[in-house]
mmCIF file of C-alpha atoms in Angstrom:
data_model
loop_
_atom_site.group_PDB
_atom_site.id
_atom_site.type_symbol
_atom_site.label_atom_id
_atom_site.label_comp_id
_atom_site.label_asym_id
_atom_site.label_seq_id
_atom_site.Cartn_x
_atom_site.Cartn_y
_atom_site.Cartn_z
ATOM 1 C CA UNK A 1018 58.715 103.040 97.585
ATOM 2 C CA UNK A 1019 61.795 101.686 99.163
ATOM 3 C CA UNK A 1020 61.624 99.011 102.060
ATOM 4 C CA UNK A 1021 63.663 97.181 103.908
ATOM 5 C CA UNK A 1022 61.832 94.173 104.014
ATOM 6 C CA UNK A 1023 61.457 90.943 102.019
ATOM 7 C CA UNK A 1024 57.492 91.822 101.510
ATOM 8 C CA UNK A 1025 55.955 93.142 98.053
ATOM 9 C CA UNK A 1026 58.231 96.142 98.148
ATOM 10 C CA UNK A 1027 61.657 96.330 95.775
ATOM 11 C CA UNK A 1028 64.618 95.815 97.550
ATOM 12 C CA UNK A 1029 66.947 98.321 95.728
ATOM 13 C CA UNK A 1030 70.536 96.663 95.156
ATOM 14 C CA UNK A 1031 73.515 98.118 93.975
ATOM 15 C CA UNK A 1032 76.660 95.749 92.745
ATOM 16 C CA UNK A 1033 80.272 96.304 92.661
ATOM 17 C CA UNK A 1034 83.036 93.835 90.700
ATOM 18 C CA UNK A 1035 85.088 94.813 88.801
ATOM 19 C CA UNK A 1036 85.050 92.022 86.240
ATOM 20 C CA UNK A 1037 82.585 93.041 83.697
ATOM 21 C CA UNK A 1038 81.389 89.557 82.406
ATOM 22 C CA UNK A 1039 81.161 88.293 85.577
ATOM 23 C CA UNK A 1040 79.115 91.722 87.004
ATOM 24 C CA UNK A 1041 76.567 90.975 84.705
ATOM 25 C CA UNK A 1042 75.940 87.235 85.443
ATOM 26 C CA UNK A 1043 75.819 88.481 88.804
ATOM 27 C CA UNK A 1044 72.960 91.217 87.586
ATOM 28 C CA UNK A 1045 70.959 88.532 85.597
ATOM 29 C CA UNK A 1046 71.392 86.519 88.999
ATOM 30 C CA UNK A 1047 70.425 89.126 91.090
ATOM 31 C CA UNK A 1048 67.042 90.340 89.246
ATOM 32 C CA UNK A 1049 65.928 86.141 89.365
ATOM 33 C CA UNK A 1050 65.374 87.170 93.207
ATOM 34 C CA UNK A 1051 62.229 87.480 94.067
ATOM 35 C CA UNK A 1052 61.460 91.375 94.775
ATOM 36 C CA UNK A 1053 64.923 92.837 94.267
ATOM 37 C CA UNK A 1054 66.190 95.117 91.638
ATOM 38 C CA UNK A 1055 69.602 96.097 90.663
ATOM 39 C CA UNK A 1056 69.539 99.967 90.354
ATOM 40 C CA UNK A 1057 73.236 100.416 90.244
ATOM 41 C CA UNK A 1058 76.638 98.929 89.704
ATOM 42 C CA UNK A 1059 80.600 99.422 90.486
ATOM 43 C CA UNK A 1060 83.312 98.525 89.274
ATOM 44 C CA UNK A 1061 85.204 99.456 92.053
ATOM 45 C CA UNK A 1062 85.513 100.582 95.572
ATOM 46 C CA UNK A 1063 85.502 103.616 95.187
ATOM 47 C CA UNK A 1064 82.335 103.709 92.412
ATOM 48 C CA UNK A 1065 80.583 101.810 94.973
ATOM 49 C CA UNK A 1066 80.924 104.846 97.701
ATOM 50 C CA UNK A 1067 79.959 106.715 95.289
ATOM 51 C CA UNK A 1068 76.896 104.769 94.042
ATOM 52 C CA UNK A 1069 75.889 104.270 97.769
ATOM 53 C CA UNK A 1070 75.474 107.657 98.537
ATOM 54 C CA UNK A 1071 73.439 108.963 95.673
ATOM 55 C CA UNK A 1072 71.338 106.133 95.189
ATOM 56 C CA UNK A 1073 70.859 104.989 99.023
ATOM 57 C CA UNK A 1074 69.975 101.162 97.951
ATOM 58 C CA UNK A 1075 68.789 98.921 100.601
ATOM 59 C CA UNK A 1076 71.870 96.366 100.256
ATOM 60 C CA UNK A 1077 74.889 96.821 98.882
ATOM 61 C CA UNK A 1078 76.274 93.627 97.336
ATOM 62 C CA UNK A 1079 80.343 93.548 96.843
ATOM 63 C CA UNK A 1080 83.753 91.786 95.660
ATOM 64 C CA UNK A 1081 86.834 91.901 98.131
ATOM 65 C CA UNK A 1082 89.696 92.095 95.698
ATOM 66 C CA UNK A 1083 89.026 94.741 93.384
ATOM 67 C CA UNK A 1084 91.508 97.697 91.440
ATOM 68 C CA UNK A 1085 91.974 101.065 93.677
ATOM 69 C CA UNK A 1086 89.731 100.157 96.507
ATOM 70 C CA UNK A 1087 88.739 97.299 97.814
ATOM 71 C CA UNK A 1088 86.006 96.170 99.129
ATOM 72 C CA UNK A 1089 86.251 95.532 102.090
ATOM 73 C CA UNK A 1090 87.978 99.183 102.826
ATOM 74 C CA UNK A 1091 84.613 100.776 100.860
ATOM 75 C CA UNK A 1092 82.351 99.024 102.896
ATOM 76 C CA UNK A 1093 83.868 100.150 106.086
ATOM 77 C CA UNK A 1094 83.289 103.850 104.401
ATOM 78 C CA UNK A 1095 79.591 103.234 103.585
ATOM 79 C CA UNK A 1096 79.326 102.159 107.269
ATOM 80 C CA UNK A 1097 79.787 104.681 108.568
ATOM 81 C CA UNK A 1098 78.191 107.487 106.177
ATOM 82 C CA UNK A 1099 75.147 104.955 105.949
ATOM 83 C CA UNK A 1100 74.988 102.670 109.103
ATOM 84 C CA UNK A 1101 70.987 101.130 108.729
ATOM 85 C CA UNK A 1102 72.794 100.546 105.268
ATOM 86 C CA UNK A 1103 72.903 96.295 104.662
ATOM 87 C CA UNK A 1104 76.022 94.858 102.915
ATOM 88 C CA UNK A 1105 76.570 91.607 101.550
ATOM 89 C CA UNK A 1106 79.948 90.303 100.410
ATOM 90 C CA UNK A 1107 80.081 87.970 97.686
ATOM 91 C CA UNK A 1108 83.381 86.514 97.124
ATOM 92 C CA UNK A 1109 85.697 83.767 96.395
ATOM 93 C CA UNK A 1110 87.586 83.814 99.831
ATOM 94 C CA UNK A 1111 86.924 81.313 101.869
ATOM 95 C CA UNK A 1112 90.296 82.651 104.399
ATOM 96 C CA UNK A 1113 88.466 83.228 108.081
ATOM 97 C CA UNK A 1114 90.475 86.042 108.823
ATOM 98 C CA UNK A 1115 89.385 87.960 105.432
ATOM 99 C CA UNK A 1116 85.847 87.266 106.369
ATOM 100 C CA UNK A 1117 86.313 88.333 109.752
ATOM 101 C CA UNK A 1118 87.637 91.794 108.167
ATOM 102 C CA UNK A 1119 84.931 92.136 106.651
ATOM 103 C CA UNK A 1120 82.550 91.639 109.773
ATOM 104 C CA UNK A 1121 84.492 94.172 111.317
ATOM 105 C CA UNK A 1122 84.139 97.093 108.784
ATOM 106 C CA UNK A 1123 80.511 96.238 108.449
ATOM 107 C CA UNK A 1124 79.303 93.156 106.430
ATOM 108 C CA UNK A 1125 75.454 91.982 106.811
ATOM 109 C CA UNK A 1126 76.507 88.745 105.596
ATOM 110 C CA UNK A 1127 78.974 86.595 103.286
ATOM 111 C CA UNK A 1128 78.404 84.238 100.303
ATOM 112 C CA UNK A 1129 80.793 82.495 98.340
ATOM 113 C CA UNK A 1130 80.426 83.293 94.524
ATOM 114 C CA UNK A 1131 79.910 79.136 93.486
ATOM 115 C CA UNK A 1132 77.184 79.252 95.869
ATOM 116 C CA UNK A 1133 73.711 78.008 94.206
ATOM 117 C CA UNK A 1134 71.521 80.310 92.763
ATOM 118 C CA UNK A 1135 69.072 79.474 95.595
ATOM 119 C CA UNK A 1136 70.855 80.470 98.495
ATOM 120 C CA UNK A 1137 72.085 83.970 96.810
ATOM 121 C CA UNK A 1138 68.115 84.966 97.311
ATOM 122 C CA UNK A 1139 68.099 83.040 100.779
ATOM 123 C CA UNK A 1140 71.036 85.327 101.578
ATOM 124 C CA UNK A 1141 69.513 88.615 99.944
ATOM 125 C CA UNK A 1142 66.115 88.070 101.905
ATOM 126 C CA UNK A 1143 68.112 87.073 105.211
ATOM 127 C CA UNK A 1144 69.858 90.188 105.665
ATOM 128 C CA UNK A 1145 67.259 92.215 104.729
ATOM 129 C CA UNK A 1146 64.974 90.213 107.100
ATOM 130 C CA UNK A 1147 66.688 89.679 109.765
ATOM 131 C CA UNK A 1148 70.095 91.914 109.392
ATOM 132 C CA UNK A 1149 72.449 88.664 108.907
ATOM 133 C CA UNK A 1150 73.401 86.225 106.808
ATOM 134 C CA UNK A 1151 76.688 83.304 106.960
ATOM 135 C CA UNK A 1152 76.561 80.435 104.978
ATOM 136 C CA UNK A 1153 77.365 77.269 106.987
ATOM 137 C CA UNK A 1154 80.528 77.090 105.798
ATOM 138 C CA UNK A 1155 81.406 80.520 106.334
ATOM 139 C CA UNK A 1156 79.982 79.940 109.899
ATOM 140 C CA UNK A 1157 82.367 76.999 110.781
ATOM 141 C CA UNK A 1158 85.038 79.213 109.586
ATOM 142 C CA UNK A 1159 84.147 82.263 111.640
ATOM 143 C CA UNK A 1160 84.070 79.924 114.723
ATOM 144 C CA UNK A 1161 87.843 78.736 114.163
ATOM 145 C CA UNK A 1162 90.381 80.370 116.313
ATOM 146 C CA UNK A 1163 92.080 82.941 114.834
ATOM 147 C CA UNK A 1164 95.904 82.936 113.567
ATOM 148 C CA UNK A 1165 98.162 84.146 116.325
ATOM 149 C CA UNK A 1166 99.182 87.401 115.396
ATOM 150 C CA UNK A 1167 103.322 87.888 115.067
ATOM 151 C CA UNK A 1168 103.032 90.364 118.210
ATOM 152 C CA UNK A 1169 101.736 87.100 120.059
ATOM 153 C CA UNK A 1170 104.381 84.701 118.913
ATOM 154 C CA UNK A 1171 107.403 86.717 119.132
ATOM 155 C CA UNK A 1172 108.764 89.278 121.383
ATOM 156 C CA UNK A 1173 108.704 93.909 119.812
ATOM 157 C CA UNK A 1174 112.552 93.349 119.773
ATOM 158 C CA UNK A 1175 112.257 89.822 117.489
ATOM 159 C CA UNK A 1176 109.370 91.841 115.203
ATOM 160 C CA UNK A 1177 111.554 94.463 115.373
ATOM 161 C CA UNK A 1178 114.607 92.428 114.118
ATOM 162 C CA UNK A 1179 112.389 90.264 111.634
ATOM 163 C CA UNK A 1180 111.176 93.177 109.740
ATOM 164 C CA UNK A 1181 114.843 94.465 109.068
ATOM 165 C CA UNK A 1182 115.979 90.840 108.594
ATOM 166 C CA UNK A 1183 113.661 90.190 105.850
ATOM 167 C CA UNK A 1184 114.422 93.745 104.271
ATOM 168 C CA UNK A 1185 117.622 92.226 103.411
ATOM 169 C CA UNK A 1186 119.189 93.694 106.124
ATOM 170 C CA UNK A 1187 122.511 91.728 107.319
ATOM 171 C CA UNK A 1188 122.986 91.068 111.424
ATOM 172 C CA UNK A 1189 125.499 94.004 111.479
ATOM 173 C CA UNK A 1190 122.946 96.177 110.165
ATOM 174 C CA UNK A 1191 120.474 95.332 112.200
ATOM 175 C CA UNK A 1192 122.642 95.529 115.197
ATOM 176 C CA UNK A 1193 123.612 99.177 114.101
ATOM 177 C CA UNK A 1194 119.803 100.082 113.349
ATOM 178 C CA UNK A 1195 118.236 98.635 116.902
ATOM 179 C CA UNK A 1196 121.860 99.919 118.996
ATOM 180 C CA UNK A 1197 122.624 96.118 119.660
ATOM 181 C CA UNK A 1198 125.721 93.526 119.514
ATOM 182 C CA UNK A 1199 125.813 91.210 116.468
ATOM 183 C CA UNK A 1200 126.095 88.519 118.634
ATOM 184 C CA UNK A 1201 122.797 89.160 120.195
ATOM 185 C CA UNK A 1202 121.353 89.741 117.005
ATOM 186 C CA UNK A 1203 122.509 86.328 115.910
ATOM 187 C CA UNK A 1204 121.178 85.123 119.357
ATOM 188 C CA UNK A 1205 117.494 86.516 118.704
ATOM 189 C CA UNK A 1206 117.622 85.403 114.996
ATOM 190 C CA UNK A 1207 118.288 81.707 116.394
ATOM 191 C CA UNK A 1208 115.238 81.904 118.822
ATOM 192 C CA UNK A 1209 113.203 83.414 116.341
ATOM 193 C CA UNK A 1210 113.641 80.479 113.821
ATOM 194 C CA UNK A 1211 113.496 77.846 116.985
ATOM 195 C CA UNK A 1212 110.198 79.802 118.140
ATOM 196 C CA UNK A 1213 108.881 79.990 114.629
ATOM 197 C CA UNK A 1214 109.845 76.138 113.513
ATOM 198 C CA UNK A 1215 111.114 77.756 110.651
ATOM 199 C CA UNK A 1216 114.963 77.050 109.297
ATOM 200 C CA UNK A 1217 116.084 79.384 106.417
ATOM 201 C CA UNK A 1218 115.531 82.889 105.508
ATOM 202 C CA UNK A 1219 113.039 82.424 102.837
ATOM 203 C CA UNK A 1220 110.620 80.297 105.483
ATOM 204 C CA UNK A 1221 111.043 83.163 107.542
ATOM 205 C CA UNK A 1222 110.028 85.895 104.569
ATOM 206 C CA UNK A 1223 107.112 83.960 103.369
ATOM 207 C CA UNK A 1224 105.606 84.498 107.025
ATOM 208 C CA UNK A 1225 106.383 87.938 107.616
ATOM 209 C CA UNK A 1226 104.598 88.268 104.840
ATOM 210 C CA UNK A 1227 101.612 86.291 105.654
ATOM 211 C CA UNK A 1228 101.710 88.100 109.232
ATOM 212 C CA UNK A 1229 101.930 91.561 107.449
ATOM 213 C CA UNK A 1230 105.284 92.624 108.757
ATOM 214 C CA UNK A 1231 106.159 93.868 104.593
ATOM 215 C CA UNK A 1232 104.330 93.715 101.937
ATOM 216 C CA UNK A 1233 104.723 91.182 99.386
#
């Protein structure tokens, strides 16, 4: 019989990573905790979905970066088809504002994947104890302030103009696309980099990347 508890009863786990060596040290790991059982695993995102809704585990344990669908974008689906559902991440990023994603679509807790054998079952028995689990590490992290966002540092017109900028775009263009002077162009451009503390183009790409304006 399934519980939800860390008593005598299994706690059914199901695993997604899509590395297979490293899925099945994870496994072995996983059935050395006391009174859970791995009854499932993924290889992706979208496995896992599928996984979670036929076998209805007690925890889901996942990877972030994986082919197709992450997992951080699955979990947010299992969250809502399955919301007593408990998730654990278990990843190798350590960035706050991935771990804060995955808070936000759902994650019962966080673990780092060199974490020692003994706190993987601390973790596992946590969240299924008591709903939560954050390493001390990943606590210090979640208690940083966040990055400003690009909307927060620069103006919609200088987002605007940043996005084209770093499209290649040259100021005439962008003057043509937005319905603007080049010389005001060239005036944003120069309070964007002053703003920014940035001072060629390729300083400038690198963080509209980092900030999501484009993709990489």
């Amino acid at each position: 019989m399934t519980s939800r508890s860390t008593g005598i009863s299994t706690i059914r786990i199901v695993i997604a990573e899509d590395q297979a060596m490293v899925r099945s040290a994870i496994i072995a790991l996983v059935d050395t905790v006391r009174g859970a059982h791995v009854v499932g695993e993924a290889r992706d995102g979208r496995e896992l979905i599928e996984l979670a809704d036929r076998l209805q585990p007690d925890l889901v344990m996942t990877d972030i970066s994986m082919p197709g669908m992450d997992g951080i974008t699955a979990i947010a689906q299992i969250k809502a088809r399955h919301p007593r559902m408990h998730v654990l991440m278990l990843s190798m990023h350590n960035s706050a504002d991935v771990v804060r994603r995955a808070v936000a679509c759902g994650a019962s807790g966080y673990v780092m994947k060199d974490a020692p054998a003994f706190e993987l079952e601390h973790a596992v028995h946590t969240v299924m104890r008591s709903g939560t689990y954050f390493s001390p590490a990943i606590t210090a992290l979640l208690l940083q302030p966040g990055e400003p966002s690009a909307d927060q540092e620069l103006t919609p017109r200088q987002v605007e103009i940043v996005k084209l900028m770093v499209r290649g775009r040259s100021a005439a263009d962008v003057a043509r696309d937005l319905g603007l002077s080049p010389k005001t162009v060239a005036v944003h451009r120069t309070r964007i980099m002053e703003r920014l503390g940035l001072r060629d183009m390729a300083s400038l790409t690198l963080y509209a990347v980092r900030k999501g304006l484009v993709k990489p």
